[in-house]
Each structure stands twice: as structure tokens, then as C-alpha cells.
Amino acid sequence: MIRTFLMFLIAGLTISSCSRPSANDSAGGEMDSFISDLMDEMTIEEKIGQLNLITPGGGIPTGEAVSTNVEASIKEGKVGGIFGVTSPEKVRKAQTLAVEGSRLKIPLLFGSDVIHGYKTTFPIPLGLSFSWDMNLIEKTARVAAVEATADGLNWTFSPMVDVSRDPRWGRVAETAGEDPFLGSEIAKAMIQGYQMDDLTANTTMLATVKHFALYGAPEAGRDYNTVDMSRLRMFNEYFPPFKAAVHAGVGSVMSSFNDVDGIPATGNKWLLTEVLRNKWGFDGFVVSDYTSVNEMIAHGMGDLQAVSALALKAGLDMDMVGEGFLTTLRKSLDEGIVTDEDIDNACRRILEAKYKLGLFDNSFLYVNEALPAREILTEATRAVSRDAAARSMVLLKNNDQILPLKSEGTVALVGPLANDKNNMLGTWAVSGDPQTSVPVLEGMRNVAGNSVNIRYAKGANISDDAEFAEKVNVFGPRIVIDDRDPADLLSEAVKVAAGADVIVAVVGEASEMSGESASRSEISLPESQKLLVKELDATGKPLVLVIMSGRPLTIDEELALADAIIFTGHPGVEAGNAIADVVFGNYNPSGKLTMTFPRNVGQIPVYYSHRATGRPNPGDEFQKFRSNYLDVENSPLFPFGYGLSYTEFEYSEITLDKSSMTSEDSLTASITVTNTGDYAGEEVVQLYIHDQVRSITPPVKELKGFKKIMLESGESKTVEFVITEKELSFYNYDIDFVSEPGGFEVFIGTNSDELQTASFELIE
Ligand code: NOJ
């Protein structure tokens, strides 16, 4: 693509015009020389300015500081990017300040937390991961990119691919769950949706993989807490989605708040340079998290000048909000603590991102006042959200096929989340407007029409605890404590339930009960809702629970009481319609859990791919001197990969096309799945592998493949998985990615616990 660089004609600088090849061609010599020419013109202050990311506070300030003097700073060339500014009008204004008001007229990056949709909010990322549907996930990122770019943005702080096995940590809501293989697939799908193959298109945006690294493993599940982990575990279990993102061409990486092996990630050279750049070949830029450079002072790494220099030298390129780079790097340069080369490297990477986005060709590429009305929150984008939400729901229980409900009779729709707009979008929906969401009551009426009599009662507050509610309500009223006495709410609901044929109770967490800085030490339903479920059960009416939450919950009591349970995450803007689609059978649920549900908090961390101990306990019966508990089983409440359907699937035995393979060839495992029930439905066929003997203790099984298939009632399909050396390889003690000859088990089935087995040998 040949384009002309006009801006510098106006600037009257030595660079007058140049034409360049595709801006996605990062190795392009023309990009290099263009940036070299530009950097020749830059003062050291202007270079440091490019490393500065500010926010005037239009989004959600997730730290203590917000930027001030924004206009003057932009004009002085002290800003490389800005976030929290949206709409073409505002972006145009800020970009004009940069390209008309600053000496070198370098355009700004415009970032935002576009996490699960922009204004069309999709299910929370954990919910989307339950779909195991990569085309769908890519589509949601695509819709988000089209909307966000229509609103002037060119950079998203997504995907978040932190592996986490600790549901006390509130940010599991933003993750793809506990598994590195699935997380890697989701990372690739989302990056493709945001960036596509041409970053210069005005509907694509730069993606950011975050938070590098280990943020999902804080001690005690408390946000921002210390992490201590072996390198074996990092490479085998926590790094893979980041590596996959780098190989998928992600444009930027965000460093995490926590420390990694004793050094905060934001100042960790081993992490940001040795692993990320030297080992994996990352060639984009690294941005800090919100004031995470400054926070290294509290970590105990020195004063602002020291931690800023540490971060730069470690390989951090852009400082989010804290202005440590802006205010101290010049001094550190003068004192010889950092070099010109350190600053140049970081500056070059930021300029490259701008180049790749096409901003030097047209700084207003993403600014078109006509687009928001046309592209944002349309009927078509809502339809994608409704479909995504239905596909993300997990049927956990369905006794006597009580679901789907027939479109007749009286339904008691109760619960604090049954007629609620405030909590449908879920956490980190900074651009979404809760008031645009469809509550469950409205959705049920839309879908069931007049043939069903739906009677509503709130039944309980999300929580009766005003102090707790205040902590949750920082971004608006998420827990609204009713003026009525809790006992009155309860008796009204019981009355409504007693007069109905079936009860549908919508219970769970308010959206901000999970997410950033929302760790919980108990992850059950709040007491008010536990009581509601008990009282509803006592009516003797069939009880369907719809559970919304940003994390796995300990729901063993509710599991025993309910006849059916649908786990929905927080479903997004079309919540009510999508839930009704599933409840009334317009969509047959196909979601599968991507995080293990513990029986109680004491089991945490509990995850399917654990390593075997020397004293394993194969069953759930207590055995003295075996690895188990006196007071709870080892098995979880629901395993990874679990999820029912309205139909039934039967699996044949596994067929292997050979009994051994070498590292040069491959082996095919196949299995036939038959829909033996009455409904058409989708099934996620899961492949796990276990290395029987190897030089470091192997996990009992690891996900290595999956396929989502559609089967009509009575239909069979044979699913094939090709196994190559890659699926059998791991990082060994020396952190080399190797396979070791010997026996392997293959498991294929409907979840990580119900599997067919076969075995084969890897031979030299
Ligand atoms: C802090 C969060 O950790 C990060 O995920 C987010 O992108 C930034 N704040 C910016 O809002």
C-alpha cells in the first residue's frame, strides 16, 4: 500500500514525505527509517513524553492518581497516549492538540478497557470462555473493535488471559478460566477479532495481552498480593496464553501489579526482556498497569527515580498514569543510570505502534462523527450479544428434565437479580450503560409471550449488609437494599411461589462483587439469598435456579435443594432475553465450565490438571495417610469442562490409528458421539493427555484439544484429534520444551472427569 505522509509537510521538518509498505509489516525497512528520521528530530524530553500514558479520569480510575494539565501536557509533547477519552468529538479535540499544537505533531494513541464488548456488552470473559466457541469469541472481539473504533479508539487493554485457579480472586471474572491451553486459544481468537490482519483499517485496533505475568495467582486470592511460583509452573501453566498471544502478533503487553520471583513484574528484566522479547520474539511495546511503576516504591524497590529507571531498563516502554518516567528519566539519564539507548528503544516501540495503526498517514483515521450512530449498540450487535450469552450458559443440574420450561402455566420469577438492570453487564464494562440492559423479567415476557403467566417478587436483597453494599457500590448502585423489611420480601416471594407451577429464582453476585479489588474469602451466596432459596424449596414447588456471578461459587446446599440450575456468569446487555431463550428451550445449553467449582473455600486451589502426589487418593472415601481431608472430599462440586444439555450424548470407545508414534509423525484419536436424546444440541468434545512417566512430575491430565459439534437428535458424528509431538511436550527442568519417549494416556469425553481412555507409546 503506497501512501503519502502529509503531516510533516505542514510541520516543515526535514522529513517532508515518504511512502511506505503495509503498516502491518513491522520489519519494514521503511518504517524503521521513517521512525529514525523522526527520532532524529526529537529532543530527549519529547522522547520521554512518548512513554507517558495519561488519563483525565473519564474511564474507571483504578488507582489513586488521575492526570492533570492534560491540554498543556499534550501541547508540550509530554504525552504518548491517553485513555478514558471517548467519542469522535473528544478524540478529535485531543488529537488536534497533538498534531496541531505540539512541535513534532506526533499523533496520540487512544486506549480503553474494551474488555467484553464496548457499548454492546457481551458476557464477562469467564462466561464467554464457557462457550468454548472460538468463532463466537472472535466475533465478540470484532464487534467490540468496530464499536470502539467508531467511537475514536485505537487501542484496547484486552485480552486478559491470566490463568487462575483461585475463585476468591475477583478478577477470575475477566479471565478465560484455569486452563492454559484453552486460554491460549481464546487469546488468539480475541487478538484476531481486534487486530485482524490489517491494523491500518479504521475498524481494527491494537490489542494488549495482560497482565504479564502471574497476576492470577496471588497468595490467598487477595488482589495485588504477592506471587511465588516455580519457573516450571510459570512456563508450563501460566505463561502459555501470553506466548500464544505474542505469536498471534499482539501489539502490546501490559505488565502486572504483582512481583514475580521477588521482583515486581513492571521492573522485572528477566520477564519483560529475557522471556518476552528474547525467548518469544515480542516486538511490540510493553505498558505498565495503572501506576504500577510508582507502586514499586511500596513494594520496597526504592524511590520514584530508582523504580522508574528499573522499569525502563527492564524493558517497560510506557508508564500508565504515574508519570515516573516523565518526571525522573531525564535526571537518571544525566546521572548515567539510564542511557539514551534505553529511552530510544522504548520511544521507538511506541512510535512503531502508531505507525502500524496508520496514524502517521492519517491521525484522524479513527475519528468519524457519523459512525457511532451507525455502528454502536444496534439491533445487529445486540443479536450477537444475545447469541453469545445463550451459548455461554452452563446447565449444572436438570432433574427429571424440568428444563426447558413449557410455554404454559404460571411461573414465579423471584430473586434480587430477576428484575435488575444494574448488574447484567458484569464487571469491567466501563463503556456499557447498565440502563440499556434487558432484565430477566422483561426477557421472560418477551420470549414466553402471553401463554405464560409470569409473576414477579424480589424475595431478598442481594445482600442485607449495608456496609458490604457500600464497598460494592463504588461505580453505582449494584446492591440496592430495599426499603421493605427482608422478612416481608421473603413472605411476598413465598406467596407468589406457592401460587405458581414452577419457580425460577435469579440469584448470585452483584457485578462488582467480583472484578478488580473484589476478592472474597467466602464465595457462597450471601445469607439473604441462601435463606430465600431455602424458603422457596420449602414450598415444594419445582425450583429452577439461575445463578449469576463473576466467579465459581460454593453452592453445595443450593445444589441439593434445586431441581435445575443454570449458571450464567453476568450475561451482558441482552441478559434477560438470552436467559429466557435457554429457560424456554429456544436455545439448548452447550456451555462447559472453564473453572472448577469447589465444594468449599478450604479446597482452593482445586483444579483438574493437578500433579499426582506420592500418596494419591483415587476416590472420595477418606483414607488415613493418603492425600485427602477429614472434612471434605477431594473431588470438586463440578469439574472443569462440566456442563449438561437438554439432550444426552453417548461416547463410543476411543480408536487410535496406531499404538505408537515417533516425534516426527502423528497419531489420530477418534471417537463417535451420538445424540441419544430428544433435542438437537451442541457438545464440546474434550481431549486430555497424560504423560505416564517423565523427568518432572506430570499433571494427571491436561487439555490438548476440543471440538464443538452440533448433533441432531439421533445423529452420530466421529470426531478426530491429531496428536503430534507438540501435544506431548512440556518444559523440563532446564526450561527446554521437550517430549520424552514412553507411555501416554489419551482421554476423550464430555468433561475432565467423565472420559474414555486409550494409550500409546512415543518411541525414539
Ligand atoms: C488496572 C487494571 O489492572 C487493568 O486491567 C486496566 O487495564 C487498567 N487499570 C486501566 O484501566
Tab-separated table of C-alpha atoms in Angstrom, residues 80-476:
chain	number	residue	atom	x	y	z
A	80	GLY	CA	2.252	9.417	24.047
A	81	GLY	CA	-1.221	8.091	24.666
A	82	ILE	CA	-4.397	8.799	26.515
A	83	PHE	CA	-7.199	6.655	27.859
A	84	GLY	CA	-10.656	7.335	29.208
A	85	VAL	CA	-11.435	9.757	26.370
A	86	THR	CA	-14.127	8.506	24.002
A	87	SER	CA	-16.374	9.800	21.190
A	88	PRO	CA	-15.140	11.200	17.880
A	89	GLU	CA	-15.662	14.765	19.100
A	90	LYS	CA	-13.464	14.399	22.157
A	91	VAL	CA	-10.856	12.299	20.400
A	92	ARG	CA	-10.697	14.819	17.573
A	93	LYS	CA	-10.143	17.583	20.090
A	94	ALA	CA	-7.333	15.788	21.870
A	95	GLN	CA	-5.711	14.568	18.653
A	96	THR	CA	-5.864	18.094	17.245
A	97	LEU	CA	-3.961	19.329	20.272
A	98	ALA	CA	-1.256	16.780	19.482
A	99	VAL	CA	-0.997	17.163	15.722
A	100	GLU	CA	-1.549	20.894	15.558
A	101	GLY	CA	-0.439	22.082	18.941
A	102	SER	CA	2.758	20.123	19.606
A	103	ARG	CA	6.099	20.824	17.971
A	104	LEU	CA	6.537	17.489	16.220
A	105	LYS	CA	2.839	16.828	15.640
A	106	ILE	CA	3.071	13.202	16.682
A	107	PRO	CA	-0.401	11.644	16.971
A	108	LEU	CA	-1.649	10.085	20.193
A	109	LEU	CA	-2.794	6.561	20.934
A	110	PHE	CA	-6.336	6.408	22.337
A	111	GLY	CA	-6.810	3.466	24.651
A	112	SER	CA	-9.605	1.997	26.726
A	113	ASP	CA	-10.628	-1.061	28.681
A	114	VAL	CA	-12.745	-2.654	25.980
A	115	ILE	CA	-12.924	-5.932	27.840
A	116	HIS	CA	-16.113	-7.797	26.936
A	117	GLY	CA	-17.614	-5.567	24.343
A	118	TYR	CA	-17.801	-1.815	24.104
A	119	LYS	CA	-21.328	-0.415	24.391
A	120	THR	CA	-22.754	-3.728	23.261
A	121	THR	CA	-21.661	-5.615	26.326
A	122	PHE	CA	-21.108	-9.347	25.969
A	123	PRO	CA	-20.939	-11.888	28.797
A	124	ILE	CA	-17.996	-11.421	31.145
A	125	PRO	CA	-14.861	-13.074	29.707
A	126	LEU	CA	-15.159	-16.055	32.074
A	127	GLY	CA	-18.703	-16.532	30.752
A	128	LEU	CA	-17.577	-16.249	27.129
A	129	SER	CA	-14.949	-18.890	27.796
A	130	PHE	CA	-17.741	-21.278	28.858
A	131	SER	CA	-18.847	-21.279	25.215
A	132	TRP	CA	-15.611	-22.971	24.060
A	133	ASP	CA	-16.538	-21.388	20.747
A	134	MET	CA	-13.595	-19.617	19.184
A	135	ASN	CA	-15.537	-18.236	16.224
A	136	LEU	CA	-18.040	-16.705	18.589
A	137	ILE	CA	-15.347	-15.235	20.826
A	138	GLU	CA	-13.551	-13.758	17.835
A	139	LYS	CA	-16.845	-12.290	16.659
A	140	THR	CA	-17.448	-10.590	20.020
A	141	ALA	CA	-13.988	-9.002	19.834
A	142	ARG	CA	-14.686	-7.939	16.259
A	143	VAL	CA	-17.965	-6.260	17.226
A	144	ALA	CA	-16.171	-4.587	20.133
A	145	ALA	CA	-13.440	-3.291	17.818
A	146	VAL	CA	-15.925	-1.946	15.277
A	147	GLU	CA	-17.814	-0.099	18.022
A	148	ALA	CA	-14.764	1.175	19.876
A	149	THR	CA	-13.042	2.426	16.727
A	150	ALA	CA	-16.289	4.108	15.687
A	151	ASP	CA	-16.012	5.984	18.953
A	152	GLY	CA	-12.472	7.134	18.196
A	153	LEU	CA	-10.398	4.476	19.987
A	154	ASN	CA	-7.452	2.615	18.510
A	155	TRP	CA	-6.084	0.578	21.397
A	156	THR	CA	-7.769	-1.877	23.789
A	157	PHE	CA	-6.452	-3.226	27.095
A	158	SER	CA	-7.646	-6.732	26.248
A	159	PRO	CA	-7.416	-9.751	26.125
A	160	MET	CA	-6.818	-10.609	29.759
A	161	VAL	CA	-5.505	-14.161	29.799
A	162	ASP	CA	-4.273	-14.613	33.348
A	163	VAL	CA	-4.636	-18.252	34.296
A	164	SER	CA	-6.290	-18.536	37.695
A	165	ARG	CA	-7.226	-21.414	39.954
A	166	ASP	CA	-8.425	-19.267	42.811
A	167	PRO	CA	-12.063	-18.151	42.724
A	168	ARG	CA	-11.536	-15.980	45.783
A	169	TRP	CA	-9.701	-13.640	43.411
A	170	GLY	CA	-12.385	-11.351	41.973
A	171	ARG	CA	-10.671	-10.944	38.642
A	172	VAL	CA	-11.339	-14.527	37.600
A	173	ALA	CA	-14.416	-12.896	36.027
A	174	GLU	CA	-12.114	-11.298	33.447
A	175	THR	CA	-10.138	-14.443	32.671
A	176	ALA	CA	-10.572	-17.398	30.359
A	177	GLY	CA	-10.516	-19.695	33.377
A	178	GLU	CA	-7.988	-22.115	34.781
A	179	ASP	CA	-6.551	-23.788	31.727
A	180	PRO	CA	-3.513	-22.647	29.702
A	181	PHE	CA	-4.475	-24.480	26.519
A	182	LEU	CA	-7.988	-23.056	26.367
A	183	GLY	CA	-6.631	-19.651	27.452
A	184	SER	CA	-4.196	-19.726	24.532
A	185	GLU	CA	-6.931	-20.472	22.016
A	186	ILE	CA	-9.074	-17.668	23.414
A	187	ALA	CA	-6.152	-15.229	23.369
A	188	LYS	CA	-5.612	-15.927	19.662
A	189	ALA	CA	-9.306	-15.594	18.818
A	190	MET	CA	-9.627	-12.261	20.590
A	191	ILE	CA	-6.477	-10.783	19.098
A	192	GLN	CA	-7.682	-11.785	15.655
A	193	GLY	CA	-11.024	-10.109	16.360
A	194	TYR	CA	-9.410	-6.854	17.489
A	195	GLN	CA	-6.454	-6.593	15.129
A	196	MET	CA	-7.463	-8.719	12.105
A	197	ASP	CA	-4.721	-8.805	9.517
A	198	ASP	CA	-4.577	-5.082	8.870
A	199	LEU	CA	-4.081	-2.718	11.765
A	200	THR	CA	-4.354	0.272	9.460
A	201	ALA	CA	-8.040	-0.447	8.818
A	202	ASN	CA	-10.241	2.031	10.652
A	203	THR	CA	-12.195	-0.791	12.307
A	204	THR	CA	-9.214	-2.591	13.820
A	205	MET	CA	-7.398	-1.713	16.997
A	206	LEU	CA	-4.220	-2.630	18.797
A	207	ALA	CA	-4.748	-5.386	21.371
A	208	THR	CA	-2.998	-5.694	24.737
A	209	VAL	CA	-2.412	-9.024	26.363
A	210	LYS	CA	-2.418	-8.701	30.131
A	211	HIS	CA	-1.353	-8.930	32.899
A	212	PHE	CA	2.171	-10.172	32.380
A	213	ALA	CA	2.573	-12.173	34.488
A	214	LEU	CA	1.177	-14.479	37.175
A	215	TYR	CA	-1.373	-11.901	38.308
A	216	GLY	CA	-3.941	-14.710	38.643
A	217	ALA	CA	-2.009	-16.468	41.393
A	218	PRO	CA	-1.961	-14.020	44.302
A	219	GLU	CA	-1.464	-15.537	47.724
A	220	ALA	CA	-4.794	-16.134	49.499
A	221	GLY	CA	-6.677	-14.920	46.417
A	222	ARG	CA	-6.260	-11.328	47.558
A	223	ASP	CA	-5.922	-8.883	44.686
A	224	TYR	CA	-2.454	-7.399	44.044
A	225	ASN	CA	-0.918	-9.799	46.582
A	226	THR	CA	2.495	-11.456	46.398
A	227	VAL	CA	3.020	-14.332	43.984
A	228	ASP	CA	5.620	-17.022	44.466
A	229	MET	CA	5.844	-19.706	41.845
A	230	SER	CA	8.362	-22.140	40.390
A	231	ARG	CA	9.632	-21.407	36.895
A	232	LEU	CA	8.415	-24.843	35.849
A	233	ARG	CA	4.893	-23.856	36.727
A	234	MET	CA	5.240	-20.458	35.075
A	235	PHE	CA	6.341	-21.947	31.766
A	236	ASN	CA	4.048	-24.954	31.752
A	237	GLU	CA	0.896	-23.477	33.242
A	238	TYR	CA	0.822	-19.662	33.465
A	239	PHE	CA	2.834	-18.364	30.502
A	240	PRO	CA	1.330	-20.299	27.546
A	241	PRO	CA	-1.553	-17.888	26.787
A	242	PHE	CA	0.911	-14.969	26.725
A	243	LYS	CA	3.252	-16.810	24.422
A	244	ALA	CA	0.307	-17.682	22.171
A	245	ALA	CA	-0.703	-14.012	22.135
A	246	VAL	CA	2.792	-12.935	21.145
A	247	HIS	CA	2.846	-15.489	18.344
A	248	ALA	CA	-0.564	-14.232	17.219
A	249	GLY	CA	1.009	-10.788	16.765
A	250	VAL	CA	-0.448	-8.920	19.725
A	251	GLY	CA	0.599	-5.265	19.555
A	252	SER	CA	1.185	-4.583	23.235
A	253	VAL	CA	1.634	-6.294	26.573
A	254	MET	CA	0.608	-4.919	29.973
A	255	SER	CA	2.805	-5.725	32.930
A	256	SER	CA	1.144	-6.884	36.132
A	257	PHE	CA	0.998	-5.360	39.604
A	258	ASN	CA	2.450	-8.351	41.448
A	259	ASP	CA	6.008	-9.447	41.928
A	260	VAL	CA	7.472	-12.352	40.017
A	261	ASP	CA	10.202	-14.265	41.771
A	262	GLY	CA	10.943	-11.363	44.087
A	263	ILE	CA	10.931	-8.542	41.535
A	264	PRO	CA	7.724	-6.688	40.590
A	265	ALA	CA	6.695	-7.623	37.057
A	266	THR	CA	6.861	-3.964	35.990
A	267	GLY	CA	10.578	-3.843	36.780
A	268	ASN	CA	11.453	-7.449	36.044
A	269	LYS	CA	14.044	-7.655	33.284
A	270	TRP	CA	14.022	-11.424	33.174
A	271	LEU	CA	10.286	-11.335	32.483
A	272	LEU	CA	9.980	-8.325	30.171
A	273	THR	CA	13.157	-8.760	28.193
A	274	GLU	CA	14.637	-12.227	28.531
A	275	VAL	CA	11.389	-14.158	28.309
A	276	LEU	CA	9.072	-11.827	26.410
A	277	ARG	CA	11.432	-10.392	23.829
A	278	ASN	CA	14.454	-12.670	23.666
A	279	LYS	CA	12.758	-16.038	24.074
A	280	TRP	CA	9.404	-15.331	22.415
A	281	GLY	CA	10.375	-12.591	19.965
A	282	PHE	CA	7.830	-9.971	21.048
A	283	ASP	CA	8.343	-6.805	19.005
A	284	GLY	CA	5.534	-4.564	20.259
A	285	PHE	CA	5.565	-2.319	23.309
A	286	VAL	CA	5.035	-3.009	26.998
A	287	VAL	CA	2.788	-0.716	29.030
A	288	SER	CA	2.671	-0.721	32.801
A	289	ASP	CA	-0.549	-1.253	34.702
A	290	TYR	CA	-2.155	1.738	36.414
A	291	THR	CA	0.648	3.411	38.433
A	292	SER	CA	2.435	0.061	38.740
A	293	VAL	CA	5.792	1.812	38.232
A	294	ASN	CA	5.185	4.031	41.267
A	295	GLU	CA	3.828	1.086	43.229
A	296	MET	CA	7.251	-0.474	43.168
A	297	ILE	CA	8.117	2.093	45.855
A	298	ALA	CA	5.627	0.390	48.175
A	299	HIS	CA	6.955	-2.991	47.064
A	300	GLY	CA	10.251	-1.851	48.579
A	301	MET	CA	12.301	-1.265	45.424
A	302	GLY	CA	13.419	2.319	46.041
A	303	ASP	CA	12.239	5.859	45.334
A	304	LEU	CA	10.421	7.077	42.206
A	305	GLN	CA	13.613	7.749	40.293
A	306	ALA	CA	15.006	4.315	41.149
A	307	VAL	CA	11.849	2.379	40.272
A	308	SER	CA	11.317	4.311	37.038
A	309	ALA	CA	14.852	3.542	35.920
A	310	LEU	CA	14.426	-0.072	36.975
A	311	ALA	CA	11.264	-0.366	34.873
A	312	LEU	CA	12.787	1.241	31.788
A	313	LYS	CA	15.897	-0.894	31.962
A	314	ALA	CA	13.740	-3.984	32.487
A	315	GLY	CA	12.006	-3.364	29.159
A	316	LEU	CA	8.922	-1.379	30.095
A	317	ASP	CA	8.104	1.174	27.387
A	318	MET	CA	5.092	3.111	28.576
A	319	ASP	CA	4.186	4.331	32.043
A	320	MET	CA	0.448	4.335	32.793
A	321	VAL	CA	-0.645	7.439	34.732
A	322	GLY	CA	2.112	7.515	37.356
A	323	GLU	CA	4.458	9.901	35.466
A	324	GLY	CA	7.553	8.365	36.991
A	325	PHE	CA	9.121	8.190	33.526
A	326	LEU	CA	8.088	11.747	32.718
A	327	THR	CA	9.458	13.252	35.881
A	328	THR	CA	12.637	11.266	36.546
A	329	LEU	CA	14.145	9.756	33.390
A	330	ARG	CA	15.921	12.942	32.323
A	331	LYS	CA	17.640	13.073	35.686
A	332	SER	CA	18.517	9.385	35.500
A	333	LEU	CA	19.988	9.961	32.049
A	334	ASP	CA	22.109	12.852	33.306
A	335	GLU	CA	23.309	10.727	36.181
A	336	GLY	CA	24.110	7.785	33.909
A	337	ILE	CA	21.531	5.491	35.500
A	338	VAL	CA	19.747	5.013	32.175
A	339	THR	CA	21.155	5.514	28.692
A	340	ASP	CA	19.992	7.264	25.548
A	341	GLU	CA	19.617	3.814	24.068
A	342	ASP	CA	17.201	2.714	26.824
A	343	ILE	CA	14.986	5.725	26.120
A	344	ASP	CA	15.309	5.405	22.348
A	345	ASN	CA	14.300	1.745	22.408
A	346	ALA	CA	11.136	2.469	24.326
A	347	CYS	CA	10.274	5.537	22.249
A	348	ARG	CA	10.818	3.656	19.003
A	349	ARG	CA	8.402	0.910	20.073
A	350	ILE	CA	5.644	3.416	20.826
A	351	LEU	CA	6.170	5.189	17.520
A	352	GLU	CA	6.128	1.857	15.717
A	353	ALA	CA	2.715	1.082	17.181
A	354	LYS	CA	1.432	4.425	15.915
A	355	TYR	CA	2.932	3.733	12.535
A	356	LYS	CA	1.383	0.275	12.373
A	357	LEU	CA	-2.017	1.754	13.205
A	358	GLY	CA	-1.685	4.133	10.281
A	359	LEU	CA	-1.715	7.220	12.487
A	360	PHE	CA	1.195	8.905	10.745
A	361	ASP	CA	-0.718	8.679	7.490
A	362	ASN	CA	-3.937	9.913	8.944
A	363	SER	CA	-4.019	10.909	12.578
A	364	PHE	CA	-7.819	11.124	12.388
A	365	LEU	CA	-8.241	7.679	10.849
A	366	TYR	CA	-10.423	6.592	13.764
A	367	VAL	CA	-12.384	9.806	14.013
A	368	ASN	CA	-15.638	9.889	12.112
A	369	GLU	CA	-18.575	11.628	13.722
A	370	ALA	CA	-21.065	9.707	11.576
A	371	LEU	CA	-20.051	6.286	12.820
A	372	PRO	CA	-21.300	5.994	16.411
A	373	ALA	CA	-24.972	6.247	15.459
A	374	ARG	CA	-24.499	3.678	12.720
A	375	GLU	CA	-22.239	1.162	14.440
A	376	ILE	CA	-22.822	1.273	18.183
A	377	LEU	CA	-25.413	-0.793	20.037
A	378	THR	CA	-27.512	-1.676	17.029
A	379	GLU	CA	-30.102	-4.381	16.622
A	380	ALA	CA	-27.455	-6.491	14.900
A	381	THR	CA	-24.858	-6.117	17.676
A	382	ARG	CA	-27.488	-6.868	20.301
A	383	ALA	CA	-28.342	-10.055	18.411
A	384	VAL	CA	-24.695	-11.154	18.601
A	385	SER	CA	-24.679	-10.440	22.319
A	386	ARG	CA	-27.883	-12.416	22.899
A	387	ASP	CA	-26.496	-15.368	20.997
A	388	ALA	CA	-23.152	-15.174	22.828
A	389	ALA	CA	-24.912	-15.051	26.191
A	390	ALA	CA	-27.083	-18.074	25.464
A	391	ARG	CA	-24.033	-20.002	24.275
A	392	SER	CA	-22.124	-19.110	27.440
A	393	MET	CA	-24.621	-20.515	29.926
A	394	VAL	CA	-23.883	-23.758	31.717
A	395	LEU	CA	-26.613	-26.178	32.755
A	396	LEU	CA	-25.383	-27.613	36.048
A	397	LYS	CA	-28.393	-29.708	37.011
A	398	ASN	CA	-31.657	-30.719	35.367
A	399	ASN	CA	-33.552	-33.302	37.380
A	400	ASP	CA	-36.382	-35.036	35.571
A	401	GLN	CA	-35.772	-32.765	32.603
A	402	ILE	CA	-37.629	-29.962	34.313
A	403	LEU	CA	-35.987	-27.635	31.801
A	404	PRO	CA	-36.777	-26.383	29.259
A	405	LEU	CA	-39.989	-24.957	30.674
A	406	LYS	CA	-43.127	-25.356	28.623
A	407	SER	CA	-44.748	-22.146	27.440
A	408	GLU	CA	-47.773	-22.533	29.681
A	409	GLY	CA	-48.975	-22.117	33.253
A	410	THR	CA	-47.695	-19.776	35.939
A	411	VAL	CA	-44.026	-19.076	36.597
A	412	ALA	CA	-42.936	-17.402	39.825
A	413	LEU	CA	-39.927	-15.314	38.847
A	414	VAL	CA	-38.179	-14.305	42.044
A	415	GLY	CA	-34.836	-13.160	43.337
A	416	PRO	CA	-32.822	-9.962	43.699
A	417	LEU	CA	-31.415	-10.312	40.163
A	418	ALA	CA	-34.725	-11.174	38.482
A	419	ASN	CA	-35.738	-7.623	37.632
A	420	ASP	CA	-32.442	-5.822	37.755
A	421	LYS	CA	-30.617	-3.697	35.197
A	422	ASN	CA	-27.700	-2.682	37.347
A	423	ASN	CA	-25.858	-5.991	37.379
A	424	MET	CA	-26.463	-7.583	33.987
A	425	LEU	CA	-23.325	-6.225	32.301
A	426	GLY	CA	-20.844	-7.626	34.803
A	427	THR	CA	-17.581	-6.170	35.955
A	428	TRP	CA	-15.285	-4.113	33.683
A	429	ALA	CA	-17.972	-2.892	31.362
A	430	VAL	CA	-16.712	0.672	31.523
A	431	SER	CA	-18.374	1.809	28.309
A	432	GLY	CA	-21.608	-0.089	28.743
A	433	ASP	CA	-24.675	1.592	30.154
A	434	PRO	CA	-26.493	-0.690	32.622
A	435	GLN	CA	-29.756	1.018	31.699
A	436	THR	CA	-29.547	-0.432	28.169
A	437	SER	CA	-29.621	-3.992	29.504
A	438	VAL	CA	-32.589	-6.334	29.396
A	439	PRO	CA	-33.659	-7.598	32.827
A	440	VAL	CA	-34.730	-11.209	33.196
A	441	LEU	CA	-38.381	-10.351	33.822
A	442	GLU	CA	-38.567	-8.409	30.554
A	443	GLY	CA	-36.750	-11.153	28.663
A	444	MET	CA	-39.027	-13.867	30.022
A	445	ARG	CA	-42.071	-11.861	28.950
A	446	ASN	CA	-40.542	-11.199	25.510
A	447	VAL	CA	-39.838	-14.860	24.912
A	448	ALA	CA	-42.814	-16.547	26.591
A	449	GLY	CA	-45.389	-14.072	25.322
A	450	ASN	CA	-48.910	-14.260	26.666
A	451	SER	CA	-49.051	-18.003	27.042
A	452	VAL	CA	-47.173	-17.936	30.336
A	453	ASN	CA	-48.314	-16.060	33.401
A	454	ILE	CA	-45.127	-14.639	34.934
A	455	ARG	CA	-45.455	-13.358	38.487
A	456	TYR	CA	-42.526	-11.487	39.962
A	457	ALA	CA	-41.293	-10.906	43.516
A	458	LYS	CA	-37.872	-9.665	44.610
A	459	GLY	CA	-37.695	-12.067	47.554
A	460	ALA	CA	-34.421	-10.824	49.012
A	461	ASN	CA	-31.745	-8.197	48.708
A	462	ILE	CA	-28.526	-9.278	47.032
A	463	SER	CA	-27.129	-8.713	50.499
A	464	ASP	CA	-28.730	-7.213	53.601
A	465	ASP	CA	-25.373	-5.939	54.802
A	466	ALA	CA	-25.229	-2.159	54.239
A	467	GLU	CA	-21.509	-1.953	54.928
A	468	PHE	CA	-20.806	-4.652	52.358
A	469	ALA	CA	-23.137	-2.933	49.879
A	470	GLU	CA	-21.239	0.313	50.250
A	471	LYS	CA	-17.972	-1.377	49.292
A	472	VAL	CA	-19.595	-2.979	46.255
A	473	ASN	CA	-21.369	0.177	45.084
A	474	VAL	CA	-18.290	2.226	44.145
A	475	PHE	CA	-19.322	2.557	40.487
A	476	GLY	CA	-23.041	2.996	41.129
